[in-house]
Coordinates of C-alpha atoms and ligand atoms in Angstrom, one line a residue:
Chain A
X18 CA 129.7 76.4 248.1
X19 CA 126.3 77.9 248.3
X20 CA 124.3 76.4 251.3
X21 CA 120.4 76.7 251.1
X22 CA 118.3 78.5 253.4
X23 CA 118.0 75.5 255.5
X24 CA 121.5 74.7 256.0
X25 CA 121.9 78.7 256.5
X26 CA 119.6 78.6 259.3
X27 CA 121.1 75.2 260.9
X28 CA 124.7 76.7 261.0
X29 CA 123.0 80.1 262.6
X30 CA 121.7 77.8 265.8
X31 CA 124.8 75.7 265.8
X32 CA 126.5 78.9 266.6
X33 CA 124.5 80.1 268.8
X34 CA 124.9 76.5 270.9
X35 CA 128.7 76.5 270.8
X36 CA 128.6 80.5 271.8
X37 CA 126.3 79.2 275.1
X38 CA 129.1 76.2 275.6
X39 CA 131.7 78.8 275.4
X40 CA 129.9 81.4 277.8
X41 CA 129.2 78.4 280.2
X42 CA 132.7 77.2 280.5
X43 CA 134.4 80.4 280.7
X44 CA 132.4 81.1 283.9
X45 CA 132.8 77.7 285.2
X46 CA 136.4 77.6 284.8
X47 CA 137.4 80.9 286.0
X48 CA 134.6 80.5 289.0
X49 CA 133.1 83.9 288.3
X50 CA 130.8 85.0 290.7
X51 CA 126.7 84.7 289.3
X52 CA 127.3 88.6 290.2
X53 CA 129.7 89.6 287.5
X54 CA 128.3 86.8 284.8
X55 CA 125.8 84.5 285.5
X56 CA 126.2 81.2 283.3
X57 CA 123.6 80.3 280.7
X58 CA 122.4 77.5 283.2
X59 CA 122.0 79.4 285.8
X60 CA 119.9 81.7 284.0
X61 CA 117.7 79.3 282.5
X62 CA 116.9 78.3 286.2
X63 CA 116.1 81.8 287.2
X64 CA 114.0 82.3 284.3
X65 CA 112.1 78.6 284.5
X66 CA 111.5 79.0 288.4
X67 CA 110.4 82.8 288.1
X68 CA 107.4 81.8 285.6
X69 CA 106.8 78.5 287.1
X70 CA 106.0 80.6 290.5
X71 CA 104.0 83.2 288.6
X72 CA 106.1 85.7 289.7
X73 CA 106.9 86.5 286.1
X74 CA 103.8 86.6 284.4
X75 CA 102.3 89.9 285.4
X76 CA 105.5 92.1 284.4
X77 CA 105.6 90.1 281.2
X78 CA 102.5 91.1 280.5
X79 CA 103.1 95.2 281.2
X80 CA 106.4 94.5 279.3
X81 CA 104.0 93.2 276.3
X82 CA 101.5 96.0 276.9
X83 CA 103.9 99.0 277.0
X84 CA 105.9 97.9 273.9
X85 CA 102.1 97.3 271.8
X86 CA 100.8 100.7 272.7
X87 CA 104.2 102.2 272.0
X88 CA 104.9 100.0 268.8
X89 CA 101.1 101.7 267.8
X90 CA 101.4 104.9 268.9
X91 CA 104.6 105.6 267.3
X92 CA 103.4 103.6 264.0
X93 CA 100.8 105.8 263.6
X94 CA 102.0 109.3 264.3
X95 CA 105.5 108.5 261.8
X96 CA 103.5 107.2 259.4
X97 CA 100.9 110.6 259.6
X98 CA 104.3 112.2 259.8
X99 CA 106.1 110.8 257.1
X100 CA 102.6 111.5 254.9
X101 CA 102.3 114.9 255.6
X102 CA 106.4 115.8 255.2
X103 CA 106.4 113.7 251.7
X104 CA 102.9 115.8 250.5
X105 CA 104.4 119.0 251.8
X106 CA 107.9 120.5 250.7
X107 CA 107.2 123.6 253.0
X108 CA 106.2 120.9 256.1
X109 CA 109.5 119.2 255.4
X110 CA 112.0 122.2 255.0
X111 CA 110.5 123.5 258.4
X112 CA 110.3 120.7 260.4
X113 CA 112.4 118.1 258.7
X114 CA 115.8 119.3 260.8
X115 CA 113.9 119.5 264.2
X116 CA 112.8 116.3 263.5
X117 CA 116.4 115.2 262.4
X118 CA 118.2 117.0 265.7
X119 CA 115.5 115.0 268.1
X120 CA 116.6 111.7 267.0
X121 CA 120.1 112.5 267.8
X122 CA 119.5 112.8 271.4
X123 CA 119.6 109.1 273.1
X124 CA 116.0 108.3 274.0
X125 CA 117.3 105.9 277.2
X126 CA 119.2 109.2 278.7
X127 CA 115.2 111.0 278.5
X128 CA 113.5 107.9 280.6
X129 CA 114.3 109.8 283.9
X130 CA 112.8 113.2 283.1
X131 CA 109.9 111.3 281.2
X132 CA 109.6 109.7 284.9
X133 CA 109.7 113.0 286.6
X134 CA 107.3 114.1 284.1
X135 CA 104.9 111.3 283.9
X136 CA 105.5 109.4 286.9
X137 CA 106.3 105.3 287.1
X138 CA 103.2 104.4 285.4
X139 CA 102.8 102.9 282.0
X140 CA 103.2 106.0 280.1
X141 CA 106.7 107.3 280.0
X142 CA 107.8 103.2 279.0
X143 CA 104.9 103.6 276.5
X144 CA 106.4 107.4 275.2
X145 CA 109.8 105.7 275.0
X146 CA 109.3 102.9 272.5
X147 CA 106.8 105.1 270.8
X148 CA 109.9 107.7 270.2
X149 CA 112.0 104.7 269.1
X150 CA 109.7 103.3 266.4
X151 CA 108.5 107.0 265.0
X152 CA 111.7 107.9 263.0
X153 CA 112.3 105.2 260.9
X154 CA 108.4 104.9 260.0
X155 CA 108.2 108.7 259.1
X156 CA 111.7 108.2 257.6
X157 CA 110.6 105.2 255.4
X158 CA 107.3 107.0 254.9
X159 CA 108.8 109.5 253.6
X160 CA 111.2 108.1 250.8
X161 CA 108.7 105.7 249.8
X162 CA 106.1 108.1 248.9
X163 CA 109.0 110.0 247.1
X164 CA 110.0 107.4 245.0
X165 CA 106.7 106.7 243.4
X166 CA 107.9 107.1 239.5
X167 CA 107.0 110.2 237.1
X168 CA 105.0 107.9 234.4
X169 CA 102.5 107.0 236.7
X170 CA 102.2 110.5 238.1
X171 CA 101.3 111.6 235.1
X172 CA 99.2 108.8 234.1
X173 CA 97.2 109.8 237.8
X174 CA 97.2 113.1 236.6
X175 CA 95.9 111.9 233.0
X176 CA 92.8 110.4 234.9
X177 CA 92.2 113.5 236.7
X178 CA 93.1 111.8 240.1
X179 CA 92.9 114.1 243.5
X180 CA 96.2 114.6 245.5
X181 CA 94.6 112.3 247.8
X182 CA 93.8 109.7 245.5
X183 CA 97.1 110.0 243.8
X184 CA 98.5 109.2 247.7
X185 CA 95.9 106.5 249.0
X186 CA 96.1 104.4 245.6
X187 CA 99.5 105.1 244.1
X188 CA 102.0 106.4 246.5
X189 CA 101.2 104.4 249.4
X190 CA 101.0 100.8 247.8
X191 CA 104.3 102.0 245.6
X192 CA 106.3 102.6 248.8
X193 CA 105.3 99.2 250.1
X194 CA 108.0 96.6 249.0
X195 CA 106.6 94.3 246.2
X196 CA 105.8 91.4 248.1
X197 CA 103.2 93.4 250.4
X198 CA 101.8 95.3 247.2
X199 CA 100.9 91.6 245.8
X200 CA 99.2 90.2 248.8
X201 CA 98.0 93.6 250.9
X202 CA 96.5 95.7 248.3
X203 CA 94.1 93.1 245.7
X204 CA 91.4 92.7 248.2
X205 CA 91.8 96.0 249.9
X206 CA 91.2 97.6 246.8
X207 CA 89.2 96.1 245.1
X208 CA 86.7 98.0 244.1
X209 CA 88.2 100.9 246.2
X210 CA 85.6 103.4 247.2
X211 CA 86.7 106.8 246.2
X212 CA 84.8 107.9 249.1
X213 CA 87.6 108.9 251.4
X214 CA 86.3 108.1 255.2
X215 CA 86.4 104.8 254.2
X216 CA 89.7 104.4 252.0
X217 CA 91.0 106.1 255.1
X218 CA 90.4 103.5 258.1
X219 CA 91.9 101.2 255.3
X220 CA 95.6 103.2 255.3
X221 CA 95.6 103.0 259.0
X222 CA 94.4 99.2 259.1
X223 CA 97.1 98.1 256.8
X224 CA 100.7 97.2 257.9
X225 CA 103.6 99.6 258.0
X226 CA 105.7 98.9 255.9
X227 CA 108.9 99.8 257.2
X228 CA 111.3 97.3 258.8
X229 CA 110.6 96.9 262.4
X230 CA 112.2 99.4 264.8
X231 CA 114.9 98.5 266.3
X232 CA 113.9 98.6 270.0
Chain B
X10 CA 96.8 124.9 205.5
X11 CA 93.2 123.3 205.2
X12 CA 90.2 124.7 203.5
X13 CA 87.6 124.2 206.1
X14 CA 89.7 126.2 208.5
X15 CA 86.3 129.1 209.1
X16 CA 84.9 125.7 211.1
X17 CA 85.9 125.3 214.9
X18 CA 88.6 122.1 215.0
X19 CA 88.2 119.6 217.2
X20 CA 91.9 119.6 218.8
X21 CA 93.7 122.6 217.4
X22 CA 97.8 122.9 218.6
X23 CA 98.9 126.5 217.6
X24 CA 102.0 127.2 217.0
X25 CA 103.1 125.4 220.3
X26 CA 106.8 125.5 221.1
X27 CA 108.2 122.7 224.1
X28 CA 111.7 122.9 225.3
X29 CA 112.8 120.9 228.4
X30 CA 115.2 123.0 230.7
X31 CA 118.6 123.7 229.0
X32 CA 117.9 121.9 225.6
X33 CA 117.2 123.1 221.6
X34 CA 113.6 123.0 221.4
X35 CA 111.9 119.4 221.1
X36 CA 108.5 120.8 219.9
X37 CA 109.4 123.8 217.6
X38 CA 106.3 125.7 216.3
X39 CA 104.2 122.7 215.7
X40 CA 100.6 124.0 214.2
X41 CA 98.1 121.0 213.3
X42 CA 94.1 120.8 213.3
X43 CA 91.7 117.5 213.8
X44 CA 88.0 117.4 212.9
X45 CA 85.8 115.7 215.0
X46 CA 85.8 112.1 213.9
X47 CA 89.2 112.4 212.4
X48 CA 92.0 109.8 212.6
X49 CA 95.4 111.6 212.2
X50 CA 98.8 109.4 212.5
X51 CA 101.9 111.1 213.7
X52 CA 105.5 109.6 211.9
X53 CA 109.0 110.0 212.6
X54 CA 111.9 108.7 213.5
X55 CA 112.7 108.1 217.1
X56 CA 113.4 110.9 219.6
X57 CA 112.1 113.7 216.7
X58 CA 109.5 114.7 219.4
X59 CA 106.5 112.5 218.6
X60 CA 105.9 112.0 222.7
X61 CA 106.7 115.4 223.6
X62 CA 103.8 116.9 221.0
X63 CA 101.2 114.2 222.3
X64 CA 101.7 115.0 226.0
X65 CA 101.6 118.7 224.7
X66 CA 98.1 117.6 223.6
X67 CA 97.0 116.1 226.6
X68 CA 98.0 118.7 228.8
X69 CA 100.4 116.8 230.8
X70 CA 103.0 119.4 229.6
X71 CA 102.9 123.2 229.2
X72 CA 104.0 124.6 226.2
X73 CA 106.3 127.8 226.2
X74 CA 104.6 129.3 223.7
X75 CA 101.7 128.8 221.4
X76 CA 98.6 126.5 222.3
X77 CA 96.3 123.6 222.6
X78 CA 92.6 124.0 222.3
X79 CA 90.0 121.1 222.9
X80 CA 86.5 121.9 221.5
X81 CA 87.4 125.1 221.3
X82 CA 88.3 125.9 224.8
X83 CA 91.8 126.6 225.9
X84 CA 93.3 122.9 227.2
X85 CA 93.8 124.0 231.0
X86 CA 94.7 120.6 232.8
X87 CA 94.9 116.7 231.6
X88 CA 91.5 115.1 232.5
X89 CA 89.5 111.8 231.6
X90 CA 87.7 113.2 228.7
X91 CA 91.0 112.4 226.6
X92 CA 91.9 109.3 226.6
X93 CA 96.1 108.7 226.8
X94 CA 97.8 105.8 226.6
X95 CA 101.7 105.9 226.9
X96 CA 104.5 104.2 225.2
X97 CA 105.6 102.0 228.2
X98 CA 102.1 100.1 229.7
X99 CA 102.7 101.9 233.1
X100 CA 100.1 99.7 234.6
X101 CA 99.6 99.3 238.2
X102 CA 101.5 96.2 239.3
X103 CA 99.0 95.6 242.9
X104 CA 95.7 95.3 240.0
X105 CA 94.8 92.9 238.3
X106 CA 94.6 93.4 234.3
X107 CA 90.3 93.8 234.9
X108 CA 91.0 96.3 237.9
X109 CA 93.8 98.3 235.4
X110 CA 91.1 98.6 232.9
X111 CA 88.7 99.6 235.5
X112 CA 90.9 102.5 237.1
X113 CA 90.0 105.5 235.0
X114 CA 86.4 104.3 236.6
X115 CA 87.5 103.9 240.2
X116 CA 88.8 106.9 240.3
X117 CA 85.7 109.0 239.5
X118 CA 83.2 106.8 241.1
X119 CA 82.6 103.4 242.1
X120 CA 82.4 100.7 239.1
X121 CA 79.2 99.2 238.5
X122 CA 78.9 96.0 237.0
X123 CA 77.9 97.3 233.9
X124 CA 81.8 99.3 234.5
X125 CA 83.3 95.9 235.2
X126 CA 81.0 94.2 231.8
X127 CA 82.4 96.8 230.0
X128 CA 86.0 96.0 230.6
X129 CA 85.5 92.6 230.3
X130 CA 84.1 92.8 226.8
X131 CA 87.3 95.6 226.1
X132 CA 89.5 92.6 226.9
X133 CA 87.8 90.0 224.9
X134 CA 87.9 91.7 222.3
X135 CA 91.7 92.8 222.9
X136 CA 92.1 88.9 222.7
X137 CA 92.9 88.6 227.2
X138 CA 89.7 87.4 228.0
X139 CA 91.3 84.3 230.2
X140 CA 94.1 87.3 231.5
X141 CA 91.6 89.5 233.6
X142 CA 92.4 88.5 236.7
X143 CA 95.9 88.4 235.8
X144 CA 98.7 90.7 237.0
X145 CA 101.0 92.7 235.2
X146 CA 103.8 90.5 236.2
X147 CA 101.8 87.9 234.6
X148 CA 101.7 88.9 231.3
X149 CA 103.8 89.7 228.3
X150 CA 104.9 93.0 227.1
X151 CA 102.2 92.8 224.1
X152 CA 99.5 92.0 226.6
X153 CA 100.3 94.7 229.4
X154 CA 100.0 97.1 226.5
X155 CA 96.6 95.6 224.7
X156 CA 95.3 95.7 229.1
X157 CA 96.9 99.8 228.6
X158 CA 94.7 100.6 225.3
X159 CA 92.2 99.2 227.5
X160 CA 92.0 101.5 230.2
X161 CA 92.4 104.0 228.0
X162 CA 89.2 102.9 225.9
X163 CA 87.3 102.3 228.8
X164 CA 85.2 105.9 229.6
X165 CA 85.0 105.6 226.0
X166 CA 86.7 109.6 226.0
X167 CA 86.1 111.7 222.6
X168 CA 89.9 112.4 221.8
X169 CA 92.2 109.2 222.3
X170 CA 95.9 110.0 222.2
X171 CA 97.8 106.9 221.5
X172 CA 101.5 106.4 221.9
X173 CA 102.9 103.8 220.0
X174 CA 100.4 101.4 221.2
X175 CA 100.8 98.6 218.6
X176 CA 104.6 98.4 218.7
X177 CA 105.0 95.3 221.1
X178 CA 102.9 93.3 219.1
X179 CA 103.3 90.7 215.9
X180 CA 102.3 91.3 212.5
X181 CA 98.9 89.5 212.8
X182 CA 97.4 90.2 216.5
X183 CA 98.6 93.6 215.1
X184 CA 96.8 93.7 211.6
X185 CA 93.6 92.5 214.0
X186 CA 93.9 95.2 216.7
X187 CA 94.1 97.8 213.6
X188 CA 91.2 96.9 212.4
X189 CA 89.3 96.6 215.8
X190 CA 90.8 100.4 216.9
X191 CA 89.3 101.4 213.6
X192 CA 85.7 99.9 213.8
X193 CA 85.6 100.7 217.3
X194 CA 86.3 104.5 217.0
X195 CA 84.0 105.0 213.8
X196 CA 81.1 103.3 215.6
X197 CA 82.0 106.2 218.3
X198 CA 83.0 108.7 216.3
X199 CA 86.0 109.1 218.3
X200 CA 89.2 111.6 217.2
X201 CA 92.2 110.0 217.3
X202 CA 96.1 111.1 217.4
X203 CA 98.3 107.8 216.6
X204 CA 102.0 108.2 217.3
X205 CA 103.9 105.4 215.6
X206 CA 107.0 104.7 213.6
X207 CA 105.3 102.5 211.3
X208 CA 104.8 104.1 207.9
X209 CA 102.2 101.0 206.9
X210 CA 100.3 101.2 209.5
X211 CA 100.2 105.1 209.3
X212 CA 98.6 104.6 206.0
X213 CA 96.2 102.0 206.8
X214 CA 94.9 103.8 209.5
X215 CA 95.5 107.3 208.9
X216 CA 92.7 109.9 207.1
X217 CA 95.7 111.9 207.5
X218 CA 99.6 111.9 208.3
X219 CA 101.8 113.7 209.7
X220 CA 105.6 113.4 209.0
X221 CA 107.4 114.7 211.9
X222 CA 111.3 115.7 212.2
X223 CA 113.2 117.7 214.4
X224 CA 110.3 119.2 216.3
X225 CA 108.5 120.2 213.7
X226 CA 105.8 119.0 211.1
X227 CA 107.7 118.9 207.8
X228 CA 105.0 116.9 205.3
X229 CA 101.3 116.0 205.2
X230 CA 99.4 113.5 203.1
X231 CA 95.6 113.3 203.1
X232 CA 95.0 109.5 202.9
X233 CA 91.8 108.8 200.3
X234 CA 91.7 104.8 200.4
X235 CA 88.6 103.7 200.9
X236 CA 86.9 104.0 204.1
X237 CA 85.9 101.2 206.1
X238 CA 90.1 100.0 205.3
X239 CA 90.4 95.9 204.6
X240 CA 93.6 94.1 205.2
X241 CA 93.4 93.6 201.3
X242 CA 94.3 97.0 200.5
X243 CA 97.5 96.6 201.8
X244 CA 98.8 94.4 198.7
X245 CA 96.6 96.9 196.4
X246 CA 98.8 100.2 193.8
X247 CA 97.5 102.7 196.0
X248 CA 98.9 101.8 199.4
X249 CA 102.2 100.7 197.8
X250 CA 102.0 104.7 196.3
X251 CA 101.6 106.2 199.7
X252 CA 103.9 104.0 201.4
X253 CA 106.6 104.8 199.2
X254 CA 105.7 108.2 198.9
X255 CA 106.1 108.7 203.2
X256 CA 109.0 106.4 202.3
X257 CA 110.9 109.1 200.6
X258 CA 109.8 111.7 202.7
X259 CA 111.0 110.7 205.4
X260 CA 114.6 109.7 203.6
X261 CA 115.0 113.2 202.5
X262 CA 114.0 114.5 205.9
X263 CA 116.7 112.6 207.5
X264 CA 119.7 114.1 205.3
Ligands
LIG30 N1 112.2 114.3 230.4 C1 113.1 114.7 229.4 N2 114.1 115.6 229.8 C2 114.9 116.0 228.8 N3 114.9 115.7 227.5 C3 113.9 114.8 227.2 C4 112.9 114.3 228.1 N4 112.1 113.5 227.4 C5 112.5 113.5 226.1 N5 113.6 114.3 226.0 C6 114.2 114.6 224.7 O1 113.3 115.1 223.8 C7 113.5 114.5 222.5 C8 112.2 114.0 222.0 O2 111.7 113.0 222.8 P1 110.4 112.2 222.5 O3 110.1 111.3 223.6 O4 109.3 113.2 222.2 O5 110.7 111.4 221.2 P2 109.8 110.4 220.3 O6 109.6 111.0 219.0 O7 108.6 110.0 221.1 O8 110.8 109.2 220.2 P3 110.5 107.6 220.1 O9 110.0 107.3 218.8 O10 111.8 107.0 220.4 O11 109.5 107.4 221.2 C9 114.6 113.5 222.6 O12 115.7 113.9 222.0 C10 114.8 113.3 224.1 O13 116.2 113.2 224.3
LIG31 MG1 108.0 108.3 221.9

């Protein structure tokens, strides 16, 4: 039995209800203290009273602020990364293991030197999540621009396209997956300037294409 | 091996020999000379080289030895004066079939609409006028390669290098595109290299063939039917003569 998308989806929230029953009566039954567990209910108070107070709302909203700039911030500089290391073999083979050895290291374990560092304010939270989200950016950056096929290469090189023409208008929307290519790219480039400054505020206007970081 | 050799050729490929990495040669000492004007057709049978040599011409490979020179300058780098198309449409899935056509302009400067007229009047007469805002996805093998020979018409480049570019289509959008390549590159004057595996249309279109097999040229024909070619002919002595002629050629080349 094959169930559609729908029925997918239904089953997903009917597990998620039973797991909240189960979670709720293993607390009530075995009288755990809202110190060890808290149960689902109570939590749902917590969480109802704290915005309906206002308490809540400005954290949520340095929460939200924090995780954009991050979120852009690391965007941006892995997907500048991931350009330059895909255009360059020599940037890659120097800086490629660095790069490699720094995502090893936990970033939660550096949020109390970033704190010494930076102090409480926004920018070691922003630092963080920007660390988080540049890897796999550059990382899919990178393969994506390296995948772009030999044909069309040559067929670039056929039409006496630049290096950064051959990147703007054939490696970039090739590393995008199909579905963006179809709806991103017809109106950005249509009629595409070859003029660079402005082909250039359109690559960092459009989406990433990489799957969201896992933060 | 021609007469008028004292005058400057229009393409000349010297002696070139290809070889990919760790292979018997693919291109082996291939020497062959087009006028200006010229329309030369390239046979053999599949994998004898007949890519290799065109990309040879286009500069999109180096040979090892020997060379390729354009108007009599040595062929340094592949560049929009010729005009390639390749045997698979490679077309540019993100475009529509009008911005495909229109990339060879985009990428030198930005299309007027006398660029985009142009294309538009490429593809009507290529038989997609109701495809140009089409994408590739859209459209059928035959068609994504009529929107290739497109692009590659569309700076309207002296030397077109054409690979194949009939062989997805029937027999009768086929016999009309023959005759449209034709008209169009006399009224241009344009020099043309045709790769195909087709030895009737090698005749119809050819002023000249060249059988090719094992990396190298192994027989020529000068084609003398009358010029501006009618679909006619093809029925007429004279075609039959050639056709069977390249027929047995290329028999005896393959034992
Ligand atoms: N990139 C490559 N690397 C190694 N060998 C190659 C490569 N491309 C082609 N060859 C080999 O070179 C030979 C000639 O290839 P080519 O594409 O020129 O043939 P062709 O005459 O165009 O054939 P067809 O009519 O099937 O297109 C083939 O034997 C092929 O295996
Ligand atoms: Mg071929």
């Amino acid at each position: 039995m094959n169930p559609t998308p729908m029925q997918a989806r239904l089953l997903a929230a009917a597990l998620f209800l039973v797991l909240l029953g189960l979670w709720e009566l293993v607390v009530r039954q075995w009288g755990l203290s809202a110190l060890v567990l808290p149960a689902p209910s109570a939590v749902a108070q917590a969480l109802w009273s704290g915005l309906a107070s206002g308490y809540f709302w400005p954290h949520v909203r340095a929460t939200l602020q924090a995780l954009f700039l991050g979120l852009a911030a690391g965007s941006i500089v892995g997907l500048l990364a991931g350009m330059a290391l895909a255009e360059s073999e020599l940037l890659e083979r120097v800086l490629k293991p660095y790069v490699v050895v720094s995502q090893v290291v936990p970033k939660l374990a550096l949020a109390p030197l970033f704190v010494l560092w930076f102090g409480f304010g926004m920018l070691p939270t922003v630092l963080i999540t920007a660390l988080i989200c540049f890897f796999p950016l550059m990382e899919n950056t990178l393969t994506g621009l390296r995948q772009t096929d030999a044909q069309r290469l040559q067929l670039f090189r056929m039409l006496g396209a630049t290096r950064l023409q051959t990147l703007l208008r054939l490696k970039l929307p090739m590393g995008l997956p199909p579905s963006l290519r179809g709806c991103a790219w017809p109106w950005c480039w249509r009629w595409s300037a070859s003029s660079w400054p402005s082909s250039w505020v359109r690559a960092k206007a459009w989406a990433p294409w990489s799957s969201p970081p896992r933060a | 091996m021609r007469t008028e050799g004292a005058t400057v050729a229009f393409l000349d490929i010297e002696k070139v020999v290809f070889t990919y990495p760790g292979r018997a040669p693919v291109v082996d000492g291939v020497d062959w000379r087009m006028q200006a004007g010229e329309f030369h057709c390239l046979l053999g049978r599949s994998g004898c080289g007949k890519t290799t040599l065109l990309k040879l011409a286009a500069g999109l490979l180096k040979p090892q030895s020997g060379r390729i020179v354009l108007r009599g300058g040595e062929l340094a780098a592949p560049g929009p004066q010729v005009g390639f198309m390749f045997q698979a449409p490679t077309l540019l899935d993100w475009l529509s079939a009008l911005d495909n056509v229109l990339l060879p302009v985009s990428l030198q400067r930005r299309p007027t609409p006398q660029d985009a007229q142009r294309a538009l009047r490429l593809l009507d007469q290529l038989g997609l006028a109701s495809h140009a805002q089409h994408h590739p996805r859209q459209l059928s093998g035959g068609q994504q390669s009529r929107v290739a020979l497109a692009r590659a018409l569309v700076l309207e480049p002296p030397l077109l290098l054409l690979d194949e570019p009939f062989a997805a289509l029937d027999a009768i959008t086929r016999a009309e595109l023959q005759d449209d390549l034709l008209r169009t590159c006399r009224e241009r004057g344009t020099t043309v290299l045709f790769v195909t595996h087709d030895i009737n249309e090698a005749v119809y279109l050819g002023d000249r063939i060249a059988l090719m097999h094992g990396g190298r040229i192994v027989e020529n024909w000068t084609i003398t039917l009358p010029a501006p070619r009618m679909q006619a002919m093809r029925h007429g002595p004279a075609f039959n003569d050639y056709c069977a002629r390249v027929r047995a050629a290329m028999d005896g080349a393959g034992t």
